[in-house]
XYZ file of N, CA, C and O in Angstrom:
604
model
N -9.128 -17.402 16.150
C -8.634 -17.151 14.536
C -8.048 -15.900 13.772
O -8.221 -15.281 14.282
N -6.973 -16.233 13.293
C -6.051 -15.188 13.100
C -6.383 -14.208 11.834
O -7.167 -14.995 11.124
N -5.716 -13.456 11.875
C -6.222 -12.450 10.763
C -5.783 -13.233 9.640
O -6.955 -13.059 8.115
N -4.639 -13.469 9.326
C -4.016 -14.342 8.093
C -4.923 -15.611 7.777
O -5.224 -15.644 6.479
N -5.630 -16.609 8.700
C -6.426 -16.985 8.384
C -7.654 -17.098 8.002
O -8.690 -17.560 7.001
N -8.406 -15.657 8.325
C -9.555 -14.751 7.469
C -8.975 -14.773 6.409
O -10.291 -14.957 5.813
N -7.723 -13.939 6.424
C -7.787 -13.401 4.942
C -7.422 -14.797 3.909
O -8.187 -14.408 2.932
N -7.539 -15.720 4.027
C -7.033 -16.919 3.297
C -8.194 -17.406 2.871
O -8.256 -17.807 1.978
N -9.229 -17.078 3.556
C -10.372 -18.100 4.148
C -11.557 -17.245 3.171
O -12.305 -17.912 2.027
N -10.857 -15.703 3.208
C -11.772 -15.074 1.896
C -11.669 -15.223 0.735
O -12.393 -14.908 -0.375
N -9.962 -15.638 0.912
C -9.695 -15.067 -0.687
C -10.063 -16.316 -1.211
O -10.341 -16.621 -2.672
N -10.165 -17.748 -0.704
C -10.814 -19.147 -0.998
C -12.184 -18.706 -1.401
O -12.725 -19.857 -2.208
N -12.877 -18.152 -0.485
C -14.456 -18.163 -0.746
C -14.712 -17.176 -2.868
O -15.085 -17.519 -3.673
N -13.686 -16.108 -2.875
C -13.184 -15.744 -3.641
C -13.074 -16.490 -4.600
O -13.853 -16.477 -5.967
N -12.000 -16.972 -4.674
C -12.056 -18.202 -5.895
C -13.323 -19.381 -6.681
O -13.290 -19.802 -7.254
N -14.031 -19.560 -5.164
C -15.234 -20.507 -5.010
C -15.737 -19.494 -5.955
O -16.913 -20.283 -6.909
N -16.076 -18.657 -5.508
C -17.178 -17.753 -5.890
C -17.119 -17.736 -7.726
O -17.726 -17.230 -8.710
N -15.499 -17.350 -7.729
C -15.702 -17.485 -9.322
C -15.001 -18.805 -10.099
O -14.626 -18.364 -11.341
N -15.255 -20.075 -9.235
C -14.906 -20.700 -9.601
C -13.821 -20.987 -10.624
O -13.787 -21.875 -11.799
N -12.649 -20.524 -9.546
C -11.358 -21.378 -10.428
C -10.966 -22.275 -9.482
O -11.346 -21.817 -7.950
N -9.701 -22.855 -10.066
C -9.247 -23.761 -8.874
C -7.979 -22.803 -8.329
O -7.477 -22.215 -8.345
N -8.506 -23.091 -6.806
C -7.006 -22.888 -5.795
C -5.905 -22.305 -6.591
O -5.445 -20.894 -6.624
N -5.442 -23.219 -7.185
C -3.750 -22.704 -8.193
C -3.678 -22.175 -8.722
O -2.779 -20.783 -8.854
N -5.137 -21.901 -9.842
C -5.510 -20.386 -10.698
C -5.316 -19.321 -9.974
O -5.251 -18.203 -10.606
N -6.453 -19.382 -9.160
C -6.899 -17.701 -8.328
C -5.515 -17.410 -7.850
O -5.107 -16.288 -7.682
N -4.514 -17.995 -6.526
C -3.437 -17.990 -6.472
C -2.578 -17.030 -7.573
O -1.587 -16.023 -7.129
N -2.452 -18.083 -8.394
C -1.317 -17.894 -9.652
C -2.232 -16.095 -10.000
O -0.838 -15.168 -10.460
N -3.146 -15.734 -10.263
C -4.100 -14.609 -10.672
C -3.512 -13.519 -9.765
O -3.186 -12.434 -10.305
N -3.486 -14.168 -8.682
C -3.679 -12.443 -7.576
C -1.741 -12.037 -7.683
O -2.084 -11.101 -7.290
N -1.103 -13.310 -7.431
C 0.268 -12.966 -7.503
C 0.922 -11.797 -8.962
O 1.531 -11.146 -8.282
N 0.282 -12.169 -9.739
C 1.053 -11.454 -11.095
C 0.133 -9.635 -11.472
O 0.505 -9.180 -11.686
N -1.361 -9.912 -10.663
C -2.125 -8.892 -10.964
C -1.767 -8.125 -9.893
O -1.924 -8.606 -8.771
N -1.544 -6.558 -10.054
C -1.374 -5.935 -8.916
C -2.163 -5.045 -8.469
O -3.188 -4.728 -9.798
N -3.067 -4.955 -7.806
C -3.953 -3.959 -7.245
C -3.244 -2.606 -7.118
O -2.400 -2.453 -5.733
N -3.438 -1.004 -8.053
C -2.998 -0.150 -7.472
C -4.033 0.906 -7.141
O -4.682 0.588 -7.062
N -2.958 1.527 -5.745
C -3.759 2.354 -4.891
C -2.594 3.617 -5.034
O -1.437 3.473 -4.998
N -3.044 4.934 -5.350
C -2.502 5.902 -5.163
C -3.176 6.802 -3.942
O -3.959 6.919 -3.679
N -1.426 7.501 -3.808
C -2.096 8.215 -2.265
C -1.944 9.383 -2.341
O -0.530 9.411 -2.539
N -2.190 10.300 -2.688
C -2.229 11.795 -2.701
C -2.485 12.585 -1.384
O -3.156 12.713 -0.362
N -0.929 13.125 -0.859
C -1.023 13.375 0.630
C 0.936 13.498 0.804
O 1.651 13.260 0.092
N 0.414 15.186 1.325
C 1.535 15.834 1.284
C 2.514 15.037 2.448
O 3.663 16.034 2.309
N 2.070 14.902 3.582
C 3.080 14.467 5.001
C 3.468 13.360 4.686
O 2.616 11.924 5.087
N 4.715 13.623 4.938
C 5.750 12.001 4.864
C 5.141 11.023 6.157
O 5.238 10.131 5.629
N 4.690 11.419 6.990
C 4.371 10.435 8.096
C 3.131 9.769 8.011
O 2.713 8.557 7.904
N 2.523 10.753 6.813
C 0.838 9.532 6.886
C 1.465 8.972 5.565
O 0.522 7.404 5.519
N 2.325 9.507 4.788
C 2.648 8.530 3.622
C 3.242 7.279 4.382
O 2.953 6.251 3.271
N 4.209 7.261 4.612
C 4.389 5.934 5.755
C 3.526 4.880 6.339
O 3.982 3.923 6.107
N 2.576 5.585 6.711
C 1.247 4.579 7.481
C 0.842 4.045 6.293
O 0.603 3.262 6.769
N 0.600 4.893 5.750
C -0.445 4.143 4.430
C 0.604 3.213 3.907
O -0.120 1.990 3.994
N 2.027 3.216 3.780
C 2.407 2.101 3.288
C 2.379 0.800 4.135
O 2.720 -0.050 3.410
N 2.577 1.051 5.522
C 2.340 -0.021 6.340
C 1.148 -0.108 5.916
O 1.122 -1.667 6.491
N 0.207 -0.054 6.437
C -1.008 -0.676 6.436
C -1.665 -1.435 4.982
O -1.977 -2.102 4.783
N -0.608 -0.634 3.856
C -0.685 -1.359 2.550
C -0.153 -2.554 3.031
O -0.577 -3.794 2.438
N 0.669 -2.721 3.425
C 1.912 -3.639 3.222
C 1.268 -4.978 3.972
O 1.315 -6.235 3.340
N 0.814 -4.567 5.205
C -0.167 -5.527 6.405
C -1.318 -6.455 5.434
O -1.136 -7.434 5.624
N -2.565 -5.390 5.357
C -3.243 -5.455 4.393
C -3.060 -6.407 2.798
O -3.781 -7.524 3.126
N -2.313 -6.571 2.189
C -1.572 -7.351 1.122
C -1.207 -8.445 1.845
O -1.825 -9.374 1.462
N -0.427 -8.652 2.693
C -0.322 -9.733 3.145
C -1.518 -10.748 3.855
O -1.677 -11.967 3.668
N -2.402 -9.864 4.720
C -3.779 -10.340 5.188
C -4.851 -10.878 4.397
O -4.910 -11.907 4.459
N -4.446 -10.280 3.118
C -5.851 -10.326 2.137
C -5.485 -11.356 0.972
O -6.287 -11.837 0.132
N -3.554 -11.188 0.869
C -3.380 -12.566 0.210
C -2.956 -12.012 -0.979
O -3.185 -11.946 -1.932
N -2.998 -10.518 -1.376
C -3.730 -9.767 -2.641
C -2.077 -8.763 -3.265
O -1.695 -8.501 -2.028
N -1.480 -8.613 -4.147
C -0.370 -7.485 -4.131
C -1.179 -6.319 -4.781
O -1.738 -6.214 -5.142
N -0.659 -5.709 -3.475
C -1.163 -4.467 -3.083
C 0.192 -3.432 -3.859
O 1.288 -3.404 -3.296
N -0.210 -2.538 -4.699
C 1.154 -1.462 -4.608
C 0.706 0.047 -4.982
O -0.265 0.813 -5.687
N 1.248 0.572 -4.090
C 1.108 2.040 -3.401
C 1.941 3.301 -3.694
O 3.600 2.537 -4.139
N 1.454 3.838 -4.895
C 1.863 4.677 -5.302
C 1.688 5.706 -5.234
O 1.062 6.468 -4.698
N 2.955 6.708 -4.267
C 2.757 8.433 -3.541
C 2.670 9.174 -4.352
O 3.950 9.493 -5.121
N 1.917 10.390 -4.095
C 2.165 11.832 -5.154
C 2.378 12.248 -3.626
O 0.985 12.679 -2.833
N 2.929 13.502 -3.984
C 3.061 14.708 -2.316
C 2.777 16.267 -3.487
O 2.986 17.142 -2.307
N 2.151 15.970 -4.495
C 1.512 17.522 -5.028
C 0.707 17.124 -5.963
O 0.049 15.606 -6.306
N -0.264 18.138 -5.969
C -1.468 17.819 -7.154
C -0.670 17.208 -8.700
O -1.256 16.885 -9.479
N 0.105 17.808 -9.259
C 1.150 17.663 -10.352
C 1.676 15.892 -10.209
O 1.491 15.126 -11.250
N 1.863 15.509 -9.884
C 2.658 14.629 -9.185
C 0.910 13.487 -9.173
O 0.926 12.409 -9.681
N 0.245 14.014 -8.823
C -0.935 13.385 -8.353
C -1.788 12.677 -10.294
O -2.136 11.634 -10.581
N -1.959 13.685 -11.000
C -2.089 14.056 -12.133
C -1.362 13.155 -12.888
O -2.364 12.578 -13.810
N -0.150 12.699 -12.569
C 1.167 12.847 -13.593
C 0.778 10.536 -12.775
O 0.666 10.032 -14.188
N 0.698 10.863 -11.742
C 0.225 8.995 -11.449
C -0.987 8.019 -12.333
O -0.207 7.526 -12.713
N -1.727 8.951 -11.849
C -3.546 9.176 -12.775
C -3.091 9.128 -14.301
O -3.592 7.909 -14.597
N -2.622 9.679 -14.818
C -2.120 9.970 -16.208
C -1.333 8.210 -16.874
O -1.615 7.696 -17.605
N -0.312 8.394 -15.514
C 0.471 6.962 -15.918
C -0.086 5.552 -15.875
O 0.570 4.624 -15.883
N -1.295 5.182 -14.875
C -1.470 4.062 -14.341
C -3.322 4.448 -14.313
O -3.871 4.355 -13.383
N -3.818 4.451 -15.691
C -4.861 3.990 -15.951
C -5.544 2.625 -15.181
O -7.293 2.730 -14.944
N -5.511 1.636 -15.280
C -5.766 0.948 -14.071
C -6.092 0.956 -13.103
O -5.541 -0.189 -12.041
N -5.585 1.971 -12.111
C -5.669 2.272 -10.990
C -7.312 2.241 -10.082
O -8.029 2.013 -10.673
N -7.055 1.345 -8.847
C -7.778 0.504 -8.330
C -8.651 1.729 -7.705
O -10.153 1.889 -6.926
N -7.751 2.245 -6.574
C -8.279 3.442 -5.548
C -7.263 4.254 -5.474
O -6.372 4.510 -5.415
N -7.959 5.372 -5.249
C -7.297 6.547 -5.041
C -7.530 7.507 -3.535
O -8.753 7.345 -3.071
N -6.737 7.435 -2.813
C -6.871 8.133 -1.535
C -6.249 9.633 -1.516
O -5.277 9.885 -2.025
N -7.376 10.758 -1.212
C -6.984 11.954 -1.249
C -6.797 12.740 0.155
O -8.214 12.745 0.691
N -6.326 13.279 0.014
C -6.365 14.456 1.900
C -6.478 15.780 0.998
O -6.889 15.727 0.184
N -7.409 16.492 2.138
C -8.055 17.607 1.704
C -7.201 18.468 0.967
O -7.263 19.182 0.223
N -5.769 18.839 1.807
C -5.210 20.065 1.059
C -3.543 19.422 0.750
O -3.034 18.480 1.769
N -3.348 19.751 -0.305
C -1.874 19.518 -0.525
C -1.128 20.787 -0.894
O -1.572 21.285 -2.405
N 0.617 20.839 -0.839
C 1.092 22.113 -0.964
C 0.115 23.579 -1.272
O -0.063 24.622 -2.070
N -0.892 23.577 -0.091
C -1.577 24.788 0.503
C -2.758 24.759 -0.464
O -3.646 25.794 -0.611
N -3.141 24.044 -1.689
C -4.532 23.987 -1.958
C -5.232 22.389 -1.975
O -4.270 21.719 -1.797
N -6.238 23.107 -1.890
C -7.108 21.548 -1.267
C -7.260 20.680 -2.696
O -7.385 21.400 -4.242
N -8.012 20.077 -3.024
C -7.719 18.479 -3.729
C -8.695 18.885 -4.813
O -8.850 17.658 -5.529
N -10.087 19.610 -4.227
C -11.158 19.305 -4.905
C -11.074 19.565 -6.519
O -11.814 18.621 -7.295
N -10.499 20.252 -7.355
C -10.259 20.380 -8.583
C -9.334 19.232 -8.903
O -9.910 18.657 -10.161
N -8.623 18.769 -8.277
C -7.809 17.347 -8.982
C -8.941 16.355 -9.190
O -8.704 15.573 -9.852
N -9.863 16.161 -7.843
C -10.748 15.118 -7.495
C -12.241 15.016 -8.510
O -11.916 14.042 -9.656
N -12.471 16.561 -9.187
C -13.594 16.856 -10.254
C -12.364 16.471 -11.901
O -13.064 15.631 -12.622
N -11.423 16.462 -12.323
C -9.991 16.403 -12.932
C -10.331 14.856 -13.101
O -11.070 14.099 -14.257
N -10.090 14.643 -12.179
C -10.114 13.274 -12.772
C -11.470 11.798 -12.513
O -11.413 11.297 -13.708
N -12.475 12.526 -11.503
C -13.347 12.056 -11.797
C -14.625 12.226 -13.108
O -14.841 10.935 -13.652
N -13.745 13.267 -14.046
C -14.259 13.315 -15.391
C -14.017 12.103 -15.729
O -15.136 11.576 -17.267
N -13.095 11.237 -15.823
C -12.577 10.533 -16.529
C -12.450 8.905 -15.746
O -12.414 7.614 -16.319
N -13.189 8.937 -14.714
C -12.362 7.810 -13.758
C -14.007 7.682 -13.068
O -14.361 8.249 -11.854
N -13.991 6.780 -13.004
C -15.135 5.921 -11.897
C -15.247 4.898 -11.481
O -15.969 4.660 -10.525
N -14.425 4.657 -10.630
C -13.544 4.045 -9.335
C -13.641 4.429 -8.344
O -14.098 5.895 -7.638
N -12.630 4.350 -7.440
C -12.871 4.271 -5.726
C -12.168 5.414 -5.732
O -10.876 5.287 -5.859
N -12.814 6.492 -4.897
C -11.606 7.502 -4.384
C -12.574 8.071 -2.772
O -14.098 7.714 -2.575
N -11.381 7.677 -2.013
C -11.725 8.103 -0.711
C -10.785 9.317 0.196
O -9.874 10.243 -0.657
N -11.727 10.523 0.377
C -11.985 11.131 0.911
C -11.501 11.721 2.187
O -11.978 10.660 3.291
N -10.198 12.426 2.493
C -9.709 11.708 4.059
C -9.207 13.345 4.544
O -8.525 12.665 6.165
N -9.777 13.991 4.514
C -9.392 15.772 4.861
C -10.267 15.486 6.252
O -11.409 15.276 6.792
N -9.376 16.147 6.909
C -9.248 16.242 8.530
C -10.129 17.293 9.141
O -11.572 17.413 9.625
N -11.052 18.597 7.906
C -11.377 19.337 7.773
C -13.322 19.141 6.919
O -13.067 18.704 5.581
N -14.159 19.366 7.896
C -15.281 18.551 7.394
C -15.859 19.042 5.726
O -16.863 18.307 5.144
N -15.572 21.084 6.011
C -16.520 21.451 4.755
C -15.810 20.949 3.219
O -15.772 20.410 2.434
N -14.066 20.625 3.255
C -13.689 20.105 2.611
C -13.890 18.424 2.434
O -14.099 18.677 0.998
N -13.941 17.843 3.342
C -14.369 16.564 2.808
C -15.965 16.072 2.369
O -15.695 15.974 1.499
N -16.795 17.296 2.101
C -18.042 17.700 1.844
C -17.718 17.661 0.245
O -18.200 17.242 -0.581
N -17.324 18.730 0.055
C -16.522 19.107 -1.507
C -16.092 17.698 -2.042
O -16.073 17.891 -3.149
N -15.016 17.478 -1.464
C -14.539 15.972 -2.168
C -15.432 15.173 -2.187
O -15.739 14.664 -3.279
N -16.715 15.083 -1.329
C -17.323 13.925 -1.948
C -18.616 14.571 -2.939
O -18.445 13.521 -3.521
N -18.970 15.864 -3.348
C -19.582 16.243 -4.645
C -18.567 16.342 -5.392
O -19.464 15.779 -6.271
N -17.547 16.524 -5.470
C -16.277 16.530 -6.830
C -16.118 15.086 -7.239
O -15.639 14.513 -8.809
N -16.543 13.790 -6.085
C -16.286 12.992 -6.868
C -16.088 11.767 -6.280
O -16.037 10.430 -6.455
N -15.399 11.632 -4.729
C -14.970 10.877 -3.914
C -16.522 9.688 -3.201
O -17.196 10.202 -3.476
N -16.326 8.480 -3.359
C -17.493 7.556 -3.046
C -17.378 6.953 -1.684
O -18.044 6.279 -1.545
N -15.961 7.700 -1.244
C -16.141 6.634 -0.006
C -15.064 8.384 1.123
O -14.774 9.048 0.892
N -15.567 8.054 2.195
C -15.009 8.936 3.090
C -14.130 8.542 4.430
O -15.659 7.263 5.216
N -12.982 8.713 5.110
C -12.877 8.071 6.518
C -11.683 9.088 7.003
O -11.118 9.918 6.389
N -11.381 8.837 8.200
C -10.176 9.530 8.967
C -9.013 8.808 7.778
O -9.341 7.739 7.814
N -7.807 9.335 8.077
C -6.521 8.833 7.605
C -6.243 7.540 8.339
O -5.978 6.362 7.734
N -6.732 7.546 9.482
C -6.309 6.186 10.441
C -7.164 5.343 10.005
O -6.914 3.883 10.237
N -8.235 5.319 9.318
C -9.149 4.400 8.766
C -9.304 4.297 7.769
O -9.784 2.971 7.416
N -8.328 4.347 6.850
C -8.001 4.040 5.344
C -7.750 2.490 5.341
O -8.655 1.971 4.109
N -7.278 2.002 6.178
C -6.766 0.522 6.194
C -8.478 -0.171 6.173
O -9.074 -1.290 5.318
N -9.004 0.291 6.856
C -11.097 -0.647 6.665
C -11.561 -0.013 5.428
O -12.667 -1.020 4.904
N -11.479 0.884 5.301
C -12.080 1.390 4.101
C -11.316 0.333 2.409
O -12.543 -0.316 1.999
N -10.234 0.356 2.860
C -9.120 -0.317 1.775
C -10.474 -1.734 1.868
O -10.744 -2.632 0.644
N -10.133 -2.626 2.850
C -10.920 -3.776 3.462
C -12.385 -3.711 2.536
O -11.880 -4.944 1.754
N -13.318 -2.934 2.793
C -14.289 -3.039 2.339
C -14.263 -3.318 0.535
O -15.213 -4.236 -0.427
N -13.457 -1.998 0.257
C -12.919 -2.162 -1.018
C -13.079 -3.400 -1.905
O -13.522 -3.446 -2.864
N -12.024 -3.791 -1.830
C -10.990 -5.515 -1.757
C -11.568 -6.333 -1.424
O -11.188 -7.386 -2.227
N -12.496 -6.335 -0.156
C -12.629 -7.776 0.021
C -13.995 -8.576 -0.883
O -14.602 -7.774 -1.790
N -14.262 -9.771 -0.834
C -14.690 -10.243 -1.676
C -16.602 -10.407 -1.121
O -16.667 -10.831 0.151
């Protein structure tokens, strides 16, 4: 069975569990974007996230929108401008500063999904303590997103 078929089956099960007709469910999925903010200073990692999100969007048949922040200030602005964000992916350090203070600031008003992706185990522990409720290596983000978005 292909990943697309599995994604379609998962979406249909969601529709059934919500007692929606299939056409209503698919129309709702097209109109509503699931927003993901990626706080990452490395362009290659941002590109990897973009590819992962595009692929996941197709497989799960969900409109995913990736918003990229390459600095702490950009991350704060994106978060402020997008109160409906569903997931925030956070690197350990950006622009020479760790992201722990940013996580604490966001966590003060946001109880949603935050993924700690620091390669440094000490920073990752601090990210979890500050408010991240998921953790993984950068290349594993797509699996965590599937868990978060799956029905």
